[in-house]
CSV table of C-alpha atoms in Angstrom, one decimal:
chain,number,residue,atom,x,y,z
B,2,MET,CA,-44.1,-125.6,337.3
B,3,GLU,CA,-43.5,-123.0,334.6
B,4,GLY,CA,-41.1,-125.3,332.9
B,5,VAL,CA,-43.7,-128.1,332.9
B,6,PHE,CA,-46.3,-125.9,331.2
B,7,ARG,CA,-43.8,-124.6,328.7
B,8,LYS,CA,-43.1,-128.2,327.7
B,9,VAL,CA,-46.8,-129.0,327.5
B,10,GLY,CA,-47.2,-126.0,325.2
B,11,ALA,CA,-44.5,-127.4,323.0
B,12,VAL,CA,-46.1,-130.8,323.2
B,13,ILE,CA,-49.4,-129.4,321.9
B,14,LEU,CA,-47.5,-128.0,318.9
B,15,LEU,CA,-45.8,-131.3,318.3
B,16,ALA,CA,-49.2,-133.1,318.6
B,17,MET,CA,-50.6,-131.0,315.8
B,18,LEU,CA,-47.7,-131.9,313.5
B,19,LEU,CA,-47.7,-135.5,314.6
B,20,SER,CA,-51.4,-135.9,313.7
B,21,LEU,CA,-50.6,-134.9,310.1
B,22,GLN,CA,-48.1,-137.7,309.8
B,23,LEU,CA,-50.3,-140.3,311.5
B,24,ILE,CA,-53.4,-139.7,309.5
B,25,ALA,CA,-53.5,-139.8,305.7
B,26,ALA,CA,-55.4,-136.9,304.2
B,27,PRO,CA,-59.0,-138.1,303.5
B,28,GLN,CA,-59.6,-135.5,300.7
B,29,ALA,CA,-57.8,-135.8,297.4
B,30,THR,CA,-59.0,-132.6,295.9
B,31,ALA,CA,-56.3,-130.1,295.4
B,32,MET,CA,-56.8,-126.5,296.4
B,33,THR,CA,-57.6,-124.1,293.6
B,34,ALA,CA,-58.4,-120.4,293.5
B,35,ASN,CA,-62.1,-121.4,293.7
B,36,ASN,CA,-62.1,-123.7,296.7
B,37,SER,CA,-59.3,-122.4,299.0
B,38,SER,CA,-61.3,-120.0,301.1
B,39,ILE,CA,-63.7,-120.5,304.1
B,40,THR,CA,-65.8,-118.0,305.9
B,41,PHE,CA,-65.9,-118.6,309.6
B,42,ARG,CA,-69.3,-117.3,310.5
B,43,ARG,CA,-70.2,-118.0,314.1
B,44,ALA,CA,-68.6,-118.6,317.5
B,45,VAL,CA,-71.0,-120.5,319.7
B,46,VAL,CA,-70.7,-121.0,323.5
B,47,ALA,CA,-72.9,-123.9,324.6
B,48,TRP,CA,-73.9,-125.0,328.1
B,49,TYR,CA,-76.7,-126.7,330.0
B,50,ASP,CA,-78.8,-124.9,332.5
B,51,ASP,CA,-79.9,-126.2,335.9
B,52,LYS,CA,-82.8,-128.1,334.2
B,53,GLY,CA,-80.5,-129.7,331.7
B,54,ARG,CA,-81.6,-127.6,328.8
B,55,LEU,CA,-79.1,-126.6,326.1
B,56,GLN,CA,-78.3,-122.9,326.1
B,57,MET,CA,-76.3,-121.1,323.4
B,58,ASN,CA,-74.6,-117.7,323.0
B,59,VAL,CA,-73.9,-117.0,319.3
B,60,THR,CA,-71.4,-114.4,318.2
B,61,TRP,CA,-71.3,-113.6,314.5
B,62,VAL,CA,-67.7,-113.4,313.3
B,63,ASN,CA,-67.8,-113.6,309.4
B,64,LYS,CA,-64.1,-113.8,308.9
B,65,THR,CA,-62.7,-115.3,305.7
B,66,ILE,CA,-59.4,-117.3,305.6
B,67,ASP,CA,-57.7,-118.2,302.4
B,68,PHE,CA,-56.0,-121.5,303.0
B,69,ALA,CA,-53.9,-121.1,299.8
B,70,ASN,CA,-51.9,-118.5,301.8
B,71,LEU,CA,-51.2,-121.0,304.6
B,72,THR,CA,-48.3,-123.5,304.3
B,73,ASN,CA,-47.1,-126.3,306.5
B,74,ALA,CA,-44.7,-123.7,307.9
B,75,SER,CA,-47.6,-122.2,309.7
B,76,CYS,CA,-47.8,-125.3,311.8
B,77,ALA,CA,-44.2,-125.2,312.8
B,78,CYS,CA,-42.8,-124.1,316.2
B,79,HIS,CA,-42.7,-120.3,316.4
B,80,ASN,CA,-40.9,-120.2,319.7
B,81,SER,CA,-37.3,-121.3,319.9
B,82,SER,CA,-37.5,-122.5,323.5
B,83,SER,CA,-40.6,-124.6,322.6
B,84,CYS,CA,-38.8,-126.1,319.6
B,85,SER,CA,-35.9,-127.0,321.9
B,86,ALA,CA,-38.3,-128.6,324.3
B,87,VAL,CA,-39.9,-130.6,321.5
B,88,ASN,CA,-36.6,-131.8,320.1
B,89,SER,CA,-35.6,-133.2,323.5
B,90,LEU,CA,-38.7,-135.5,323.8
B,91,ASN,CA,-39.2,-139.1,322.7
B,92,VAL,CA,-42.5,-140.1,321.2
B,93,SER,CA,-44.5,-143.3,321.7
B,94,VAL,CA,-47.7,-143.9,319.7
B,95,VAL,CA,-50.1,-146.7,320.6
B,96,THR,CA,-53.3,-147.6,318.8
B,97,LEU,CA,-55.7,-148.3,321.7
B,98,TYR,CA,-58.7,-149.0,319.5
B,99,ASN,CA,-59.2,-149.6,315.8
B,100,MET,CA,-62.6,-150.3,314.2
B,101,THR,CA,-62.3,-150.4,310.4
B,102,LYS,CA,-65.3,-151.2,308.2
B,103,LYS,CA,-66.0,-150.7,304.6
B,104,HIS,CA,-67.4,-147.2,305.0
B,105,GLU,CA,-66.3,-146.3,308.5
B,106,GLN,CA,-63.2,-146.0,310.6
B,107,LEU,CA,-62.8,-145.2,314.3
B,108,LEU,CA,-59.3,-144.9,315.8
B,109,PHE,CA,-58.3,-144.1,319.3
B,110,ILE,CA,-54.6,-143.4,319.7
B,111,GLY,CA,-52.4,-142.7,322.8
B,112,ILE,CA,-49.4,-140.4,322.3
B,113,SER,CA,-46.8,-140.3,325.0
B,114,LEU,CA,-44.0,-137.7,325.0
B,115,TYR,CA,-41.1,-138.2,327.4
B,116,ASN,CA,-37.5,-137.9,328.4
B,117,GLU,CA,-35.6,-138.4,331.7
B,118,THR,CA,-37.5,-135.6,333.5
B,119,PHE,CA,-40.8,-135.3,331.7
B,120,ASN,CA,-43.7,-137.6,330.8
B,121,TYR,CA,-46.9,-136.5,329.1
B,122,THR,CA,-49.7,-138.5,327.5
B,123,MET,CA,-52.5,-137.2,325.3
B,124,TYR,CA,-55.0,-139.0,323.0
B,125,THR,CA,-56.3,-138.6,319.5
B,126,LEU,CA,-59.7,-139.9,318.2
B,127,VAL,CA,-60.1,-140.2,314.5
B,128,TYR,CA,-63.5,-140.9,312.9
B,129,ARG,CA,-64.2,-141.2,309.1
B,130,ALA,CA,-67.3,-142.1,307.3
B,131,GLU,CA,-67.9,-142.4,303.5
B,132,ARG,CA,-71.6,-142.0,302.7
B,133,SER,CA,-73.3,-142.0,299.3
B,134,GLN,CA,-73.7,-138.2,299.4
B,135,TYR,CA,-70.7,-137.1,301.3
B,136,ASN,CA,-67.5,-137.9,303.2
B,137,PHE,CA,-67.1,-136.9,306.8
B,138,THR,CA,-63.9,-136.7,308.8
B,139,LEU,CA,-63.4,-135.8,312.5
B,140,ILE,CA,-60.2,-135.6,314.6
B,141,THR,CA,-60.3,-134.8,318.3
B,142,ARG,CA,-57.2,-134.3,320.4
B,143,ILE,CA,-57.7,-134.9,324.1
B,144,PHE,CA,-55.2,-132.9,326.1
B,145,THR,CA,-54.6,-134.0,329.7
B,146,ASP,CA,-53.4,-132.5,332.9
B,147,PRO,CA,-49.6,-132.8,333.0
B,148,GLU,CA,-49.6,-133.9,336.6
B,149,THR,CA,-52.7,-136.0,337.1
B,150,GLY,CA,-53.3,-137.3,333.5
B,151,GLU,CA,-57.0,-136.3,333.7
B,152,TYR,CA,-58.7,-134.9,330.7
B,153,ARG,CA,-58.5,-131.2,330.4
B,154,VAL,CA,-59.8,-130.1,326.9
B,155,PHE,CA,-61.2,-131.7,323.7
B,156,LEU,CA,-60.0,-129.9,320.5
B,157,THR,CA,-61.9,-131.1,317.5
B,158,GLY,CA,-61.7,-130.4,313.8
B,159,MET,CA,-64.4,-131.9,311.5
B,160,ASN,CA,-65.1,-131.6,307.8
B,161,ILE,CA,-68.0,-132.6,305.7
B,162,ALA,CA,-67.3,-132.8,301.9
B,163,PRO,CA,-70.5,-133.3,299.8
B,164,ASN,CA,-70.1,-135.3,296.6
B,165,ASP,CA,-72.4,-132.8,294.9
B,166,GLU,CA,-70.5,-129.6,294.4
B,167,ASP,CA,-73.8,-127.7,294.3
B,168,LYS,CA,-74.3,-128.6,298.0
B,169,VAL,CA,-71.0,-127.2,299.1
B,170,VAL,CA,-71.2,-124.1,301.3
B,171,PRO,CA,-67.6,-122.9,302.0
B,172,VAL,CA,-68.3,-121.9,305.6
B,173,GLY,CA,-67.3,-122.9,309.1
B,174,ASP,CA,-68.6,-122.5,312.6
B,175,THR,CA,-66.9,-123.0,316.0
B,176,ILE,CA,-68.5,-124.5,319.1
B,177,ILE,CA,-67.1,-124.1,322.6
B,178,THR,CA,-68.7,-126.3,325.2
B,179,LYS,CA,-68.7,-124.5,328.6
B,180,ASP,CA,-69.6,-127.5,330.7
B,181,ASN,CA,-67.3,-130.4,331.5
B,182,LEU,CA,-68.6,-133.4,329.5
B,183,THR,CA,-67.6,-136.9,328.8
B,184,LEU,CA,-66.4,-137.6,325.3
B,185,SER,CA,-69.7,-139.1,324.2
B,186,GLU,CA,-71.6,-136.3,325.9
B,187,TYR,CA,-69.4,-133.8,324.1
B,188,TYR,CA,-70.2,-135.3,320.6
B,189,TRP,CA,-73.9,-135.4,321.5
B,190,THR,CA,-73.9,-131.8,322.5
B,191,LEU,CA,-72.1,-130.8,319.3
B,192,ASN,CA,-74.9,-132.6,317.4
B,193,LYS,CA,-77.6,-130.7,319.3
B,194,VAL,CA,-75.9,-127.3,318.6
B,195,LEU,CA,-75.6,-128.0,314.9
B,196,MET,CA,-79.3,-129.0,314.8
B,197,LYS,CA,-80.1,-125.6,316.2
B,198,LEU,CA,-77.7,-123.7,314.0
B,199,ARG,CA,-79.0,-125.3,310.8
B,200,ARG,CA,-82.6,-124.1,311.2
B,201,GLY,CA,-83.5,-121.6,308.5
B,202,ASP,CA,-79.8,-121.3,307.6
B,203,GLU,CA,-77.8,-122.1,304.4
B,204,THR,CA,-76.0,-124.8,306.5
B,205,ASN,CA,-79.2,-126.8,306.8
B,206,TRP,CA,-78.1,-129.7,304.7
B,207,ILE,CA,-74.5,-129.9,305.6
B,208,TRP,CA,-74.9,-129.4,309.4
B,209,GLY,CA,-77.9,-131.8,309.4
B,210,ARG,CA,-75.7,-134.6,308.1
B,211,SER,CA,-72.8,-133.6,310.3
B,212,ALA,CA,-75.2,-133.8,313.3
B,213,TYR,CA,-76.1,-137.3,312.2
B,214,GLU,CA,-72.5,-138.4,312.2
B,215,LEU,CA,-71.9,-136.8,315.6
B,216,ARG,CA,-74.9,-138.7,317.1
B,217,HIS,CA,-73.6,-141.9,315.6
B,218,LEU,CA,-70.1,-141.2,316.9
B,219,SER,CA,-71.5,-140.5,320.4
B,220,HIS,CA,-73.1,-143.9,320.5
B,221,LEU,CA,-69.9,-145.6,319.2
B,222,VAL,CA,-67.7,-143.9,321.9
B,223,ARG,CA,-70.2,-144.9,324.7
B,224,LEU,CA,-70.4,-148.5,323.5
B,225,LYS,CA,-66.9,-149.2,322.1
B,226,LEU,CA,-64.7,-146.9,324.3
B,227,PRO,CA,-66.2,-147.0,327.8
B,228,GLU,CA,-62.8,-146.9,329.5
B,229,TYR,CA,-61.9,-143.7,327.7
B,230,ASN,CA,-65.4,-142.1,328.3
B,231,GLN,CA,-65.3,-141.7,332.0
B,232,GLU,CA,-63.5,-138.4,332.5
B,233,LYS,CA,-64.9,-135.0,331.6
B,234,ALA,CA,-63.5,-131.9,329.9
B,235,GLY,CA,-64.5,-128.7,328.1
B,236,GLY,CA,-64.1,-128.6,324.4
B,237,THR,CA,-63.7,-126.5,321.2
B,238,ALA,CA,-64.8,-127.8,317.8
B,239,PHE,CA,-64.3,-126.3,314.3
B,240,ILE,CA,-66.8,-127.5,311.8
B,241,MET,CA,-66.2,-127.0,308.1
B,242,ASP,CA,-67.9,-127.8,304.8
B,243,THR,CA,-65.2,-127.8,302.1
B,244,ASN,CA,-63.1,-129.9,299.8
B,245,ILE,CA,-59.9,-128.3,300.9
B,246,ILE,CA,-57.3,-130.9,301.7
B,247,TRP,CA,-57.3,-131.9,305.4
B,248,CYS,CA,-53.7,-130.8,306.0
B,249,SER,CA,-54.7,-127.2,305.5
B,250,ILE,CA,-57.7,-127.7,307.9
B,251,ASN,CA,-55.4,-129.3,310.5
B,252,CYS,CA,-53.1,-126.3,310.3
B,253,THR,CA,-55.9,-124.0,311.4
B,254,LEU,CA,-55.9,-125.7,314.7
B,255,CYS,CA,-52.4,-124.6,315.3
B,256,GLY,CA,-53.6,-121.1,316.0
B,257,SER,CA,-54.9,-119.0,313.2
B,258,VAL,CA,-58.6,-119.8,313.5
B,259,ILE,CA,-58.4,-120.1,317.3
B,260,GLN,CA,-57.1,-116.6,317.5
B,261,LEU,CA,-59.9,-115.2,315.4
B,262,TYR,CA,-62.5,-116.6,317.7
B,263,LEU,CA,-60.7,-115.6,320.9
B,264,ASP,CA,-60.6,-112.1,319.5
B,265,ALA,CA,-64.3,-112.1,318.7
B,266,LEU,CA,-65.6,-113.7,322.0
B,267,PRO,CA,-66.7,-111.3,324.8
């Protein structure tokens, strides 16, 4: 069993790297000294009470990360045994759903990693929207149980990039959903959390529009991906407002930001 979970840990690292190769960076803006930092402000744990009302526990973190100091090497394997496990695996990537419109794209991808003694499947959902006032990008990795194949956790990174630089607020928040939710319920819950966080806050504009995209995505998943919307899992989402290139944002999911919030949570 220990060997299985060691391989799954290596798979997660590989999945982070693979996503960078599968998905072209949606932002073309290069990093500069003025736009390379993000302040991660709040860690939010969200759940529903017995009456179905959304509850939130907010922890202020206020940690600033300079992405200019992060390189692709930060996404590489750090453990030699994990690297060895990754190198021994074959990779199969299948597009399970593809909706591409003029200003929207929704992809659902299956990723299988296997060899003679190991077989693991996970999924990646990619959603992009180009609006008149902003671009929005979301990537969710769905990690599964190595034995049953059932959903175990949703790991999401999302970015809103306003076209008007005056509306850019270089901040990020993270949201952990404590309940097990279907994928559409998960996005709907993220929308509700952002609507609460934005009240009387400098993130009012950016999180309000991000919440709109999450509501829209929740409906799309429920209507277009019903076969992948039946199982439930907990989730963690990193929401950012920045023009930093998406590769750097993806790299945070490899551990640096996650560790910040794990250290801050009670």
